[in-house]
mmCIF file of C-alpha atoms in Angstrom:
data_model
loop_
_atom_site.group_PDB
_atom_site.id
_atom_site.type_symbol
_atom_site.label_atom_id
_atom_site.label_comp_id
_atom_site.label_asym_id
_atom_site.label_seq_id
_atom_site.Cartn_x
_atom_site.Cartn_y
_atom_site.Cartn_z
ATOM 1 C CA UNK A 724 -18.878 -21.497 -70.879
ATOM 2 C CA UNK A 725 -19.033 -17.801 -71.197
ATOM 3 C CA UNK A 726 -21.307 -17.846 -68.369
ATOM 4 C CA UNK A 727 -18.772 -19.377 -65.708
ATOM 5 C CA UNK A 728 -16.712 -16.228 -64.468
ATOM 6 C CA UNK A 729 -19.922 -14.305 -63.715
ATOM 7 C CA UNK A 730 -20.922 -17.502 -61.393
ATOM 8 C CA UNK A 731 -17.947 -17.797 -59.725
ATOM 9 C CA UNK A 732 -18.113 -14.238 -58.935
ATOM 10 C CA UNK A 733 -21.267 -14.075 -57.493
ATOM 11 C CA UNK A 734 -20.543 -17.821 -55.245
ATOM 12 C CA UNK A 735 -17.025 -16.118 -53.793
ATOM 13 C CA UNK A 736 -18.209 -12.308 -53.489
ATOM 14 C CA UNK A 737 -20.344 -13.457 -50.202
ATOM 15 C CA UNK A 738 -17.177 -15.088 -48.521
ATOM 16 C CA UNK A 739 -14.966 -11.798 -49.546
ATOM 17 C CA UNK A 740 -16.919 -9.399 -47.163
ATOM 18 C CA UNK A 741 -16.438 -11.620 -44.021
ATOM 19 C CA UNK A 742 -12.586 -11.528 -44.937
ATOM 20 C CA UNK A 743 -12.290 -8.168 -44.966
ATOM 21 C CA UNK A 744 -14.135 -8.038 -41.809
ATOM 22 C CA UNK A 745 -11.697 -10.095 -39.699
ATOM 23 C CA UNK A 746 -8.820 -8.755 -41.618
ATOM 24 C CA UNK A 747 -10.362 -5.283 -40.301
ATOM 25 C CA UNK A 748 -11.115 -6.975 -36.819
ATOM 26 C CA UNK A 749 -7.519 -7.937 -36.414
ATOM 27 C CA UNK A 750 -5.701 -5.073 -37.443
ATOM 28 C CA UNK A 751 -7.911 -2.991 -34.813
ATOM 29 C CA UNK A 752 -6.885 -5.724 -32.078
ATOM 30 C CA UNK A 753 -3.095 -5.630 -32.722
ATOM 31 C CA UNK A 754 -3.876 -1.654 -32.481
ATOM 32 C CA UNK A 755 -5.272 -2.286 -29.277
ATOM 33 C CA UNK A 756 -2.589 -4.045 -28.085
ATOM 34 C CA UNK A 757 0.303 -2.175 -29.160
ATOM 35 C CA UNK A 758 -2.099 0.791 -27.032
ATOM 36 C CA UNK A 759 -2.322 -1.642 -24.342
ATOM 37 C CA UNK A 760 1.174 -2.408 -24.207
ATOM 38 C CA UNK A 761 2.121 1.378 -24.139
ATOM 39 C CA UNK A 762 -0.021 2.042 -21.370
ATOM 40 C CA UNK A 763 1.072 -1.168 -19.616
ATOM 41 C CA UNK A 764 4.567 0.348 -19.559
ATOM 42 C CA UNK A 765 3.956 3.883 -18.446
ATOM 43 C CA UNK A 766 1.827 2.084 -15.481
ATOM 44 C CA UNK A 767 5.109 -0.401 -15.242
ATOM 45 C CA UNK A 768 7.294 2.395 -14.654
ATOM 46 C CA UNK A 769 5.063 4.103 -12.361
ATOM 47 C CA UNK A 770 4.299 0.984 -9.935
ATOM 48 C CA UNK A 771 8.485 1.283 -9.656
ATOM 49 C CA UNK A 772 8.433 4.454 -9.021
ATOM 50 C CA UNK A 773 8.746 3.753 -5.398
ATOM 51 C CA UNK A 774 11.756 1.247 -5.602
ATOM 52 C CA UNK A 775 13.862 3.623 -7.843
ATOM 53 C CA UNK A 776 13.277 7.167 -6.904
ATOM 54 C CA UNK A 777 15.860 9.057 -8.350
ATOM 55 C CA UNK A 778 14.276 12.453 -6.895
ATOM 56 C CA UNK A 779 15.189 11.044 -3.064
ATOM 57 C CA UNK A 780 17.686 12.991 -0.896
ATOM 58 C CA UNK A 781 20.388 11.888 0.439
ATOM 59 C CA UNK A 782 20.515 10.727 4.067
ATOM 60 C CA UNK A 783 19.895 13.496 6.592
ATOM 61 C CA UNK A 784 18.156 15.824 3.708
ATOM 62 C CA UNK A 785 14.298 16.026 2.364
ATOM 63 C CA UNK A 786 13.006 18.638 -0.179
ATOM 64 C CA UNK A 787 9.442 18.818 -0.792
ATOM 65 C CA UNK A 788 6.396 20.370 -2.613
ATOM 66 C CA UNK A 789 8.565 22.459 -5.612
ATOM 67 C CA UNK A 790 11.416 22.560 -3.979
ATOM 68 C CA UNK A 791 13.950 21.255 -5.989
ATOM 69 C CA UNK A 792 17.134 21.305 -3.712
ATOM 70 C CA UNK A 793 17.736 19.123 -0.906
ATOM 71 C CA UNK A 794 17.827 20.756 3.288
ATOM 72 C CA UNK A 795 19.343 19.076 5.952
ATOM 73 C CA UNK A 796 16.902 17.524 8.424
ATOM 74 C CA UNK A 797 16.097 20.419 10.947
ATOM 75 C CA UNK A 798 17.516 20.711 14.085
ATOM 76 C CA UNK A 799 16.100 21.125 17.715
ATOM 77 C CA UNK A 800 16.771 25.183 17.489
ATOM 78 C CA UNK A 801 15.300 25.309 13.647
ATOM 79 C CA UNK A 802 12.013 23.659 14.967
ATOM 80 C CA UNK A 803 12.155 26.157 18.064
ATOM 81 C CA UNK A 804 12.656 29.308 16.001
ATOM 82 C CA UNK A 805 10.859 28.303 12.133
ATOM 83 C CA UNK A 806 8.322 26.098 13.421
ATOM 84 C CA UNK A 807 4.458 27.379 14.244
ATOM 85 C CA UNK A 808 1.989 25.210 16.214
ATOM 86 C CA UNK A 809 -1.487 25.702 14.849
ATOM 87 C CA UNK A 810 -3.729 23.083 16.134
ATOM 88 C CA UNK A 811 -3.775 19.637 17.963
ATOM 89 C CA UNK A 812 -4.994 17.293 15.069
ATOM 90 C CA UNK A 813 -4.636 13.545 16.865
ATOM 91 C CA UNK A 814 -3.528 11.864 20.252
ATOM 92 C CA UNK A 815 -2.062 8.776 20.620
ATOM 93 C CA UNK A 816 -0.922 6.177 23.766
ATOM 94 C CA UNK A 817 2.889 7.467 22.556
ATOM 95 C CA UNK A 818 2.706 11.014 20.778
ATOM 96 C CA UNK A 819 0.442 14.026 20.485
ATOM 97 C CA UNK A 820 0.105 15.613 16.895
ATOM 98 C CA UNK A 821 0.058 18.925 15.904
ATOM 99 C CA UNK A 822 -0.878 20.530 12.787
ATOM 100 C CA UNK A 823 2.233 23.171 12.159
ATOM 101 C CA UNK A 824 3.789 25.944 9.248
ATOM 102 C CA UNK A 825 7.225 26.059 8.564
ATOM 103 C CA UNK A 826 7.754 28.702 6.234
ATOM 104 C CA UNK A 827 4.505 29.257 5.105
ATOM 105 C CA UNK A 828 4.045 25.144 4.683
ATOM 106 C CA UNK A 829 2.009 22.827 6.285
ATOM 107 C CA UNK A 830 3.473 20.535 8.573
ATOM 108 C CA UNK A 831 3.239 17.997 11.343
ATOM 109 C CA UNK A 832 4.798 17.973 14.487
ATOM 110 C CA UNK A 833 4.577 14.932 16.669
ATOM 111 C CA UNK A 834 5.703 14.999 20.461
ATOM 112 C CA UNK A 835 5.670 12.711 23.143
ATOM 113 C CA UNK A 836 3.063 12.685 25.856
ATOM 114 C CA UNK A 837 3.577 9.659 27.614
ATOM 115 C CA UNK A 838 7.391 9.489 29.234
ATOM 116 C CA UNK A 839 7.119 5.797 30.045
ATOM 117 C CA UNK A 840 6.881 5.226 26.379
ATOM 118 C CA UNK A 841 9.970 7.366 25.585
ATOM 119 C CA UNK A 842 11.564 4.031 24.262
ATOM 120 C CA UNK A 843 8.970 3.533 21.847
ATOM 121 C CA UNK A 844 9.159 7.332 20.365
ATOM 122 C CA UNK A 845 12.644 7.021 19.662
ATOM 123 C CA UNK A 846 12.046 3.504 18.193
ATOM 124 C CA UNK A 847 9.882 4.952 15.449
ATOM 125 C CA UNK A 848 12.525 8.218 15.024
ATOM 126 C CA UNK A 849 14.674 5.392 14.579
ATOM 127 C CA UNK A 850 13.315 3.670 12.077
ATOM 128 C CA UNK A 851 11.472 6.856 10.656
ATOM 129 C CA UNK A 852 15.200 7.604 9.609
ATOM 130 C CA UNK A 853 16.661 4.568 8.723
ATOM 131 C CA UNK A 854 13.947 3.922 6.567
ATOM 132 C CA UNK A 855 13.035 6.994 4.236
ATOM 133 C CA UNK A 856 11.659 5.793 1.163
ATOM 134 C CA UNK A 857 8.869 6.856 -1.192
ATOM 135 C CA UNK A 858 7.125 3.923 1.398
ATOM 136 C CA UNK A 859 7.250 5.928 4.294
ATOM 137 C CA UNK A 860 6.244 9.685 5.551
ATOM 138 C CA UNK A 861 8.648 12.117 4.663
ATOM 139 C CA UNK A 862 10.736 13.211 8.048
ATOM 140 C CA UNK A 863 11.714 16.558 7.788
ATOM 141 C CA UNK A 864 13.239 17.231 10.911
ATOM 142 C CA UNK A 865 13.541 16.020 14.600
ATOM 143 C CA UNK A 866 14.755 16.953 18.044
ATOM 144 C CA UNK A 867 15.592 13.915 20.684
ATOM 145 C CA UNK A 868 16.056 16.328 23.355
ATOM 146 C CA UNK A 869 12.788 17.609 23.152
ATOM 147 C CA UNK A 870 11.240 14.225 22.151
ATOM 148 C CA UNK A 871 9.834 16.156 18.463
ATOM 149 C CA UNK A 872 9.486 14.995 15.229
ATOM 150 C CA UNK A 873 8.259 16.806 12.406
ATOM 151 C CA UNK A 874 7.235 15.194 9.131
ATOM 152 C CA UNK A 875 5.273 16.331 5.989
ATOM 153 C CA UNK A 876 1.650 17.119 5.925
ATOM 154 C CA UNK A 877 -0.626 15.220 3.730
ATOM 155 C CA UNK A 878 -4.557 16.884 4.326
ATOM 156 C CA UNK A 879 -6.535 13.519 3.104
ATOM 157 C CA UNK A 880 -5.157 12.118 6.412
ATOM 158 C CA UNK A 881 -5.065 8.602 7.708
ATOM 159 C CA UNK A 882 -6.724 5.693 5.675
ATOM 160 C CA UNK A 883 -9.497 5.240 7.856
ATOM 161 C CA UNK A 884 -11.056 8.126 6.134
ATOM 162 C CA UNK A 885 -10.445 6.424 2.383
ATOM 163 C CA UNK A 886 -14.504 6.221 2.532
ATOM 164 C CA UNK A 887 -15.318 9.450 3.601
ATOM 165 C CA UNK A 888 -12.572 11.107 0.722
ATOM 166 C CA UNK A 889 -14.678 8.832 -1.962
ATOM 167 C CA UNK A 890 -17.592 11.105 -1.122
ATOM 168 C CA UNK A 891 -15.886 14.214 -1.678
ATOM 169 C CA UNK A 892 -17.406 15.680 -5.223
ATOM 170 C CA UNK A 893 -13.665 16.524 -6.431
ATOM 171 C CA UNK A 894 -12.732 12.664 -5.464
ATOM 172 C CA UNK A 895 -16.035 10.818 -6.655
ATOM 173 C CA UNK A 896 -14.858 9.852 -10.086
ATOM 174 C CA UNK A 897 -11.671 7.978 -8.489
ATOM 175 C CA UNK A 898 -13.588 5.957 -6.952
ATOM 176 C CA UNK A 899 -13.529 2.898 -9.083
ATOM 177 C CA UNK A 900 -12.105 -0.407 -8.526
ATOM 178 C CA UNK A 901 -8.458 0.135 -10.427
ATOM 179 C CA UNK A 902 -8.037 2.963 -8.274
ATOM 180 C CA UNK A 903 -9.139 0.834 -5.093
ATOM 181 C CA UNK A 904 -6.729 -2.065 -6.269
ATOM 182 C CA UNK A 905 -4.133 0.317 -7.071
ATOM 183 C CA UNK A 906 -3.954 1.856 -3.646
ATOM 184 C CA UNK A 907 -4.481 -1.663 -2.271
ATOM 185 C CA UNK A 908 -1.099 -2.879 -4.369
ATOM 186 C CA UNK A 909 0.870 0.098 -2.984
ATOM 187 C CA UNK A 910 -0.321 -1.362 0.561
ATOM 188 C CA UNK A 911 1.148 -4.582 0.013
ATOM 189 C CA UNK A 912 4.150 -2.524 -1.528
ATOM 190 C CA UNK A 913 4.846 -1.162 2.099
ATOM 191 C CA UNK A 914 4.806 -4.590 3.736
ATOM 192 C CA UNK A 915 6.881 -6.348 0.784
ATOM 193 C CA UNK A 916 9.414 -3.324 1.434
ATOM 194 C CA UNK A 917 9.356 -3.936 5.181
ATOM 195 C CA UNK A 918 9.907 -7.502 5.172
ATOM 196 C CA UNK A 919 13.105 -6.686 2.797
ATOM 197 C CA UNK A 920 13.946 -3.174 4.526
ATOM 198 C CA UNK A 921 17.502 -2.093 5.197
ATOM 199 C CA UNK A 922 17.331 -2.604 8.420
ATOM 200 C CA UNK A 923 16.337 -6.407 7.591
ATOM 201 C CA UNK A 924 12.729 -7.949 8.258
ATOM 202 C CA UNK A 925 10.432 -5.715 10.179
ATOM 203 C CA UNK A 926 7.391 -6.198 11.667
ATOM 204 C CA UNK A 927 4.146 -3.899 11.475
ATOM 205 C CA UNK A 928 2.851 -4.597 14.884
ATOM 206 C CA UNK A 929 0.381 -2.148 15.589
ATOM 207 C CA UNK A 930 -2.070 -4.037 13.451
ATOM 208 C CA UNK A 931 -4.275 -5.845 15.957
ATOM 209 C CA UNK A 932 -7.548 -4.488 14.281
ATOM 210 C CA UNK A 933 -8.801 -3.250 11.128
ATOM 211 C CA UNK A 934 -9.059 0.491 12.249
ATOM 212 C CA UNK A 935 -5.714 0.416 14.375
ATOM 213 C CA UNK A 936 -3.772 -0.842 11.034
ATOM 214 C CA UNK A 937 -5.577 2.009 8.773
ATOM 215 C CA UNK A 938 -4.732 4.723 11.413
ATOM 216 C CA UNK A 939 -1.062 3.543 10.460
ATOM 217 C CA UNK A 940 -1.119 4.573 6.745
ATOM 218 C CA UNK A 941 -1.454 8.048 5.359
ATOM 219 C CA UNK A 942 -3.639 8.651 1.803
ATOM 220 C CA UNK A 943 -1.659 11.272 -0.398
ATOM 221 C CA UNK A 944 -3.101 13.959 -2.432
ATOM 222 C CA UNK A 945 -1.827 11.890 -5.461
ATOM 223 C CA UNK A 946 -4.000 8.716 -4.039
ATOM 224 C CA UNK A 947 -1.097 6.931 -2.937
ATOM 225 C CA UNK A 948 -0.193 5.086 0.218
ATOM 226 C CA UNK A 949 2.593 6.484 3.330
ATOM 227 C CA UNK A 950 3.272 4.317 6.185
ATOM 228 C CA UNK A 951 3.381 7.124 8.898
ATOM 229 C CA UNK A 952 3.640 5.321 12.193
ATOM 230 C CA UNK A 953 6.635 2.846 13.236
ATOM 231 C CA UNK A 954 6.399 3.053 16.662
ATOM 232 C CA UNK A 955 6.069 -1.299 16.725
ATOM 233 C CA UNK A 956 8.427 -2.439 14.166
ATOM 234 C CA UNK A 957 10.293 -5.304 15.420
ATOM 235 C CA UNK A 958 13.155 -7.312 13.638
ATOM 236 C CA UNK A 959 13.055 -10.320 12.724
ATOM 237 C CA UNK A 960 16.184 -12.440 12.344
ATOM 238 C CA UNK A 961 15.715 -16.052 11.393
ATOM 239 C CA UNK A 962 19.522 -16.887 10.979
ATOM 240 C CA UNK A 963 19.960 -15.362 14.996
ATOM 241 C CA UNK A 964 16.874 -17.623 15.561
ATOM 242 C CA UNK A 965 14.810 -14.360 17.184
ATOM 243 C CA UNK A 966 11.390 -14.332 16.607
ATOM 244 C CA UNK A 967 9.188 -11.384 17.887
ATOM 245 C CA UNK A 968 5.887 -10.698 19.952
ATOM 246 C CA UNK A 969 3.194 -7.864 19.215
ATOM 247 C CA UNK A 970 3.091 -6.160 22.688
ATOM 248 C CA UNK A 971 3.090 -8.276 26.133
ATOM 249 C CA UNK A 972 -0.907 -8.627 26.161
ATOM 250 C CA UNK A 973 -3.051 -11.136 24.595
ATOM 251 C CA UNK A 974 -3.897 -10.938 21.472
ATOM 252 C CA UNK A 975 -7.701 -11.836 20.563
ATOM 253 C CA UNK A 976 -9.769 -12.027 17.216
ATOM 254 C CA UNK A 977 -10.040 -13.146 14.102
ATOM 255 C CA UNK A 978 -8.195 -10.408 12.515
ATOM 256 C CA UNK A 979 -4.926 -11.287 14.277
ATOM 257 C CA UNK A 980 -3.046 -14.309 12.684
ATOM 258 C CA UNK A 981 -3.634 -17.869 15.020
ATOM 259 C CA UNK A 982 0.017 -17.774 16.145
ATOM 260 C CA UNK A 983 -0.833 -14.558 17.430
ATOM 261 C CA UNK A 984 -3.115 -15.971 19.997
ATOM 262 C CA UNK A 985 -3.181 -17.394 23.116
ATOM 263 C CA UNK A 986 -2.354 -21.295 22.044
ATOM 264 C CA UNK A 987 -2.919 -22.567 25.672
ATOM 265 C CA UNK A 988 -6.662 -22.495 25.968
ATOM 266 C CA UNK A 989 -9.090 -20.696 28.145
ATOM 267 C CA UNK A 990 -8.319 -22.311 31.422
ATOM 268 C CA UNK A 991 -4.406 -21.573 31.331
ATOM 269 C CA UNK A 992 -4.032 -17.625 32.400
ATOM 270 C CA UNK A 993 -2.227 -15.832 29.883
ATOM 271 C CA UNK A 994 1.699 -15.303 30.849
ATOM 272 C CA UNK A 995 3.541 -13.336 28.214
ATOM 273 C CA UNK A 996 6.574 -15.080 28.999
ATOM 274 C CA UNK A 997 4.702 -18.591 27.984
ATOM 275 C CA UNK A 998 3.514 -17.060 24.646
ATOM 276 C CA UNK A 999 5.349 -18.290 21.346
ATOM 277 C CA UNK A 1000 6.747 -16.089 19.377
ATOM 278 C CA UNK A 1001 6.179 -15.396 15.142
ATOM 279 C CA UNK A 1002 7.297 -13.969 12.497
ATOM 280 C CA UNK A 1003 6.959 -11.834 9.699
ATOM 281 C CA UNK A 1004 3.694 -13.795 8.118
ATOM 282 C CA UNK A 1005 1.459 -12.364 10.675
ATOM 283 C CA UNK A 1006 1.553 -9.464 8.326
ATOM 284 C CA UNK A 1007 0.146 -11.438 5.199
ATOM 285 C CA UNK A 1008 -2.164 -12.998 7.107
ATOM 286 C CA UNK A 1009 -3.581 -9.195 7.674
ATOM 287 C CA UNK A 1010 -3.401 -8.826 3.987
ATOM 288 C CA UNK A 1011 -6.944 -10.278 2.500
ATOM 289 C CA UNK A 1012 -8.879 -8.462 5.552
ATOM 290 C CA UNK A 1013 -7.418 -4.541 4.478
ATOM 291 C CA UNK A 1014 -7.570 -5.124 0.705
ATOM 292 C CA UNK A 1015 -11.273 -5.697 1.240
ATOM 293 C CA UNK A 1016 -11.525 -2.485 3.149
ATOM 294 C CA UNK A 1017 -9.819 -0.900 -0.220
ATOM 295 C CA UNK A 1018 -11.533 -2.653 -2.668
ATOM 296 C CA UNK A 1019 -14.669 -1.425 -1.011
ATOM 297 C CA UNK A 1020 -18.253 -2.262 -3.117
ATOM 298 C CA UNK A 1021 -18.140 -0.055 -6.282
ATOM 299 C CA UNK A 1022 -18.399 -1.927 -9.702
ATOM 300 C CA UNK A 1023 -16.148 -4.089 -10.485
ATOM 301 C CA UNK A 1024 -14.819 -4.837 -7.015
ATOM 302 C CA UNK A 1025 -16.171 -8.108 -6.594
ATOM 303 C CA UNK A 1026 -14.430 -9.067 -9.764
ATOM 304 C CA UNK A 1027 -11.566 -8.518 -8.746
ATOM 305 C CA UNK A 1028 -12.068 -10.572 -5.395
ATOM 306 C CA UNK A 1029 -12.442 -13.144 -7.367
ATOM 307 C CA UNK A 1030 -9.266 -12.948 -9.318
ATOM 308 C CA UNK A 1031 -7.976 -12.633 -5.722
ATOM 309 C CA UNK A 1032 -9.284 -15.724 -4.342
ATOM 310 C CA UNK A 1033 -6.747 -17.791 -4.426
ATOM 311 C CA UNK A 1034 -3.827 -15.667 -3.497
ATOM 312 C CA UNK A 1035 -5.700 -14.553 -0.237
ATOM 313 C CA UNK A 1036 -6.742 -17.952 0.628
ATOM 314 C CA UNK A 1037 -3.019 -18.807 1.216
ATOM 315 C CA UNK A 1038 -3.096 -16.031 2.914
ATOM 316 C CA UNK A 1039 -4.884 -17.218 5.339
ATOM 317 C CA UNK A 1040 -3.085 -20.380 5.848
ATOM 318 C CA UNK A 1041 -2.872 -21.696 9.458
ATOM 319 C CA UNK A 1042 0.567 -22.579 8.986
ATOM 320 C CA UNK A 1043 2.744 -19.594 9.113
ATOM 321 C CA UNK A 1044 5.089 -21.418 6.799
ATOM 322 C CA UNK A 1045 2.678 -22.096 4.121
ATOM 323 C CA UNK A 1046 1.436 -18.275 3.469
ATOM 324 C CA UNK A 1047 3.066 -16.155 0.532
ATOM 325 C CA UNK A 1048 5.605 -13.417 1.248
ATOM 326 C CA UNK A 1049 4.955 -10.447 0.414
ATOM 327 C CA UNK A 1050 6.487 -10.003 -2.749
ATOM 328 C CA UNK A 1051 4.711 -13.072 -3.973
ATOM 329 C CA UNK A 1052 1.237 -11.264 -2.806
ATOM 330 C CA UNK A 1053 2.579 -8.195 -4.770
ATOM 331 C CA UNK A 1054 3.393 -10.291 -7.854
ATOM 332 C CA UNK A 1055 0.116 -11.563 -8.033
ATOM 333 C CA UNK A 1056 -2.036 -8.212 -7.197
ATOM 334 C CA UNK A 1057 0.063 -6.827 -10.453
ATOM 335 C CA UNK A 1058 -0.792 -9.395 -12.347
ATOM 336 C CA UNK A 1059 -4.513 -9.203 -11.788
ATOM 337 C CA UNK A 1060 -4.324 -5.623 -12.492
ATOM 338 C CA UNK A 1061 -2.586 -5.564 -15.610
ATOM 339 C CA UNK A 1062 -5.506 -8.748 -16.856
ATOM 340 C CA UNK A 1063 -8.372 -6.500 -15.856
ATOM 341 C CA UNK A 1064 -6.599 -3.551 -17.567
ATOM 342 C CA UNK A 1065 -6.674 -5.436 -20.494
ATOM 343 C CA UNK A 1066 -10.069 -7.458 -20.627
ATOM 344 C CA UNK A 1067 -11.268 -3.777 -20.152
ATOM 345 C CA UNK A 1068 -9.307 -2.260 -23.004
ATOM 346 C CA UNK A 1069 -10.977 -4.867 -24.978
ATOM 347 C CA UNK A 1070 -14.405 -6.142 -24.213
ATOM 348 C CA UNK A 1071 -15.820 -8.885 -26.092
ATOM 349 C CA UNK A 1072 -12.982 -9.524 -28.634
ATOM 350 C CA UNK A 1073 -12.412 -12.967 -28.005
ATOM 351 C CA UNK A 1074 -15.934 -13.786 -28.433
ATOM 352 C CA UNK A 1075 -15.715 -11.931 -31.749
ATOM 353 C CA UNK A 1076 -12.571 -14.189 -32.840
#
């Protein structure tokens, strides 16, 4: 009898260590979490960052850089007098662009080349106005007279050099797949805030090709996304029953959305005035085809293709009607980012439960 405590404390003393162990294991996981959950809110409040600016001007004002106080948009004899041409840094079919300084900042001024296509240049002042947003290129100043626009300068450029900025020592360690998908979310951000603009339901139609739909985004120092270019941004109005059509050419190639195309055949001769129009979906059908450009093939990219699988397959729907909007592609990219934050905050810890 007097032997029986020491054996039960030697049968029991095994199972006691394990205990601990999990009791350990758990307490570090709800640490994690309550981490995770921090983080998950700071990155929360920075993905809205861009619906609820509170740092935005009023309309007619931008400040910039330091600046804390808001200017009036400059006029046609401010640009005249305070603004510097330094260099010719892109040409278009509409505008030429010009590296400038005003007041000892970089800037870019944009003017017209091609007088046919005045129509078009004052569509995209238009809208450039109408529409400033922590979405869109920050206008600064304009002149309709003198067919001039001058907007902020961001040095990284256009998106088709995303690639190229990778390589850049200083860059090279943001080029991972959260940054890609993060940049690739505030993509989809533009077209979600398009398709619900002020204006109403607009259009992004000079997207006909890969490289013609980058050249119409600007990378920020910060790594984020600018639409710069709304030359072609066409309203939709479904209630007014009018529809829209990219341009009076045909339309060829995969990376256009079927209703896009030609639906006659090859032996009916285009005739723009035969061509059906479309709507806003032409823009997620672009969707799948530049997030792959983002996403790129560092680690961990093709991982997250495959969390986007499904979303991008519907997508690609034939029918028009049954693609996602854009807020519902937006819903989903956040979703996938915020599951790969946390399987990477903690690796392994279900197979340890």
């Amino acid at each position: 009898m007097e032997k029986k405590p020491h054996f039960v404390r030697r049968e029991f003393l095994p199972r006691e260590v394990p205990s601990i162990s999990l009791a350990l294991l758990l307490a570090a996981v709800l640490l994690l979490n309550a981490l995770l959950y921090l983080y998950l809110n700071k990155f929360s409040s920075s993905l809205g960052r861009i619906e609820t600016d509170s740092g935005l001007c009023p309309f007619g004002h931008f400040k910039f850089g330091a600046v804390k106080n808001c200017s009036p948009w400059l006029s046609c004899e401010a640009i005249n007098r305070e603004v510097r041409k330094l260099k010719c840094v892109g040409e278009g079919a509409v505008k030429k662009v010009f590296l400038s300084e005003w007041k000892e900042k970089k800037v870019v001024l944009s003017q017209l080349t091609n007088s046919e296509l005045k129509e078009d240049f004052l569509h995209g002042l238009k809208m450039l106005k109408a529409l400033q947003s922590k979405h869109v290129v920050r206008l600064l100043g304009y002149c309709e007279q003198q067919f001039t626009i001058l907007t902020e300068y961001h040095p990284l450029g256009s998106l088709r050099g995303l690639n190229e900025t990778f390589h850049i020592p200083r860059y090279k360690g943001m080029n991972t797949w959260h940054r890609r998908l993060m940049l690739a979310i505030d993509y989809v951000s533009v077209i979600r805030y398009l398709h619900s603009s002020p204006l109403g339901t607009l259009v992004m139609c000079d997207s006909n090709d890969l490289d013609k739909v980058l050249s119409q985004y600007l990378l920020t120092s910060d790594f984020h996304v600018l639409v710069n270019d709304l030359d072609a941004l066409p309203l939709v109005n479904r209630s007014a029953g009018r529809l829209v059509k990219c341009g009076h050419r045909e339309l060829r190639g995969e990376f256009v959305a079927p209703e896009q195309r030609w639906p006659y055949g090859e032996d009916v001769p285009f005739e723009d005035d035969l061509m059906p129009p479309y709507d806003e979906k032409t823009d997620i059908w672009k969707i799948p085809d530049v997030s792959n450009f983002f996403l790129g093939h560092v680690e961990g990219s093709d991982i997250v293709r495959l969390h986007l699988f499904d979303i991008h397959a519907a997508c690609k729907k034939k029918d028009p009607a049954e693609r996602p909007s854009a807020q519902e592609v937006l819903d989903t990219y956040r979703k996938v980012l915020t599951l790969l934050i946390r399987e990477a905050a903690m690796p392994g810890t279900r197979e340890m439960l």
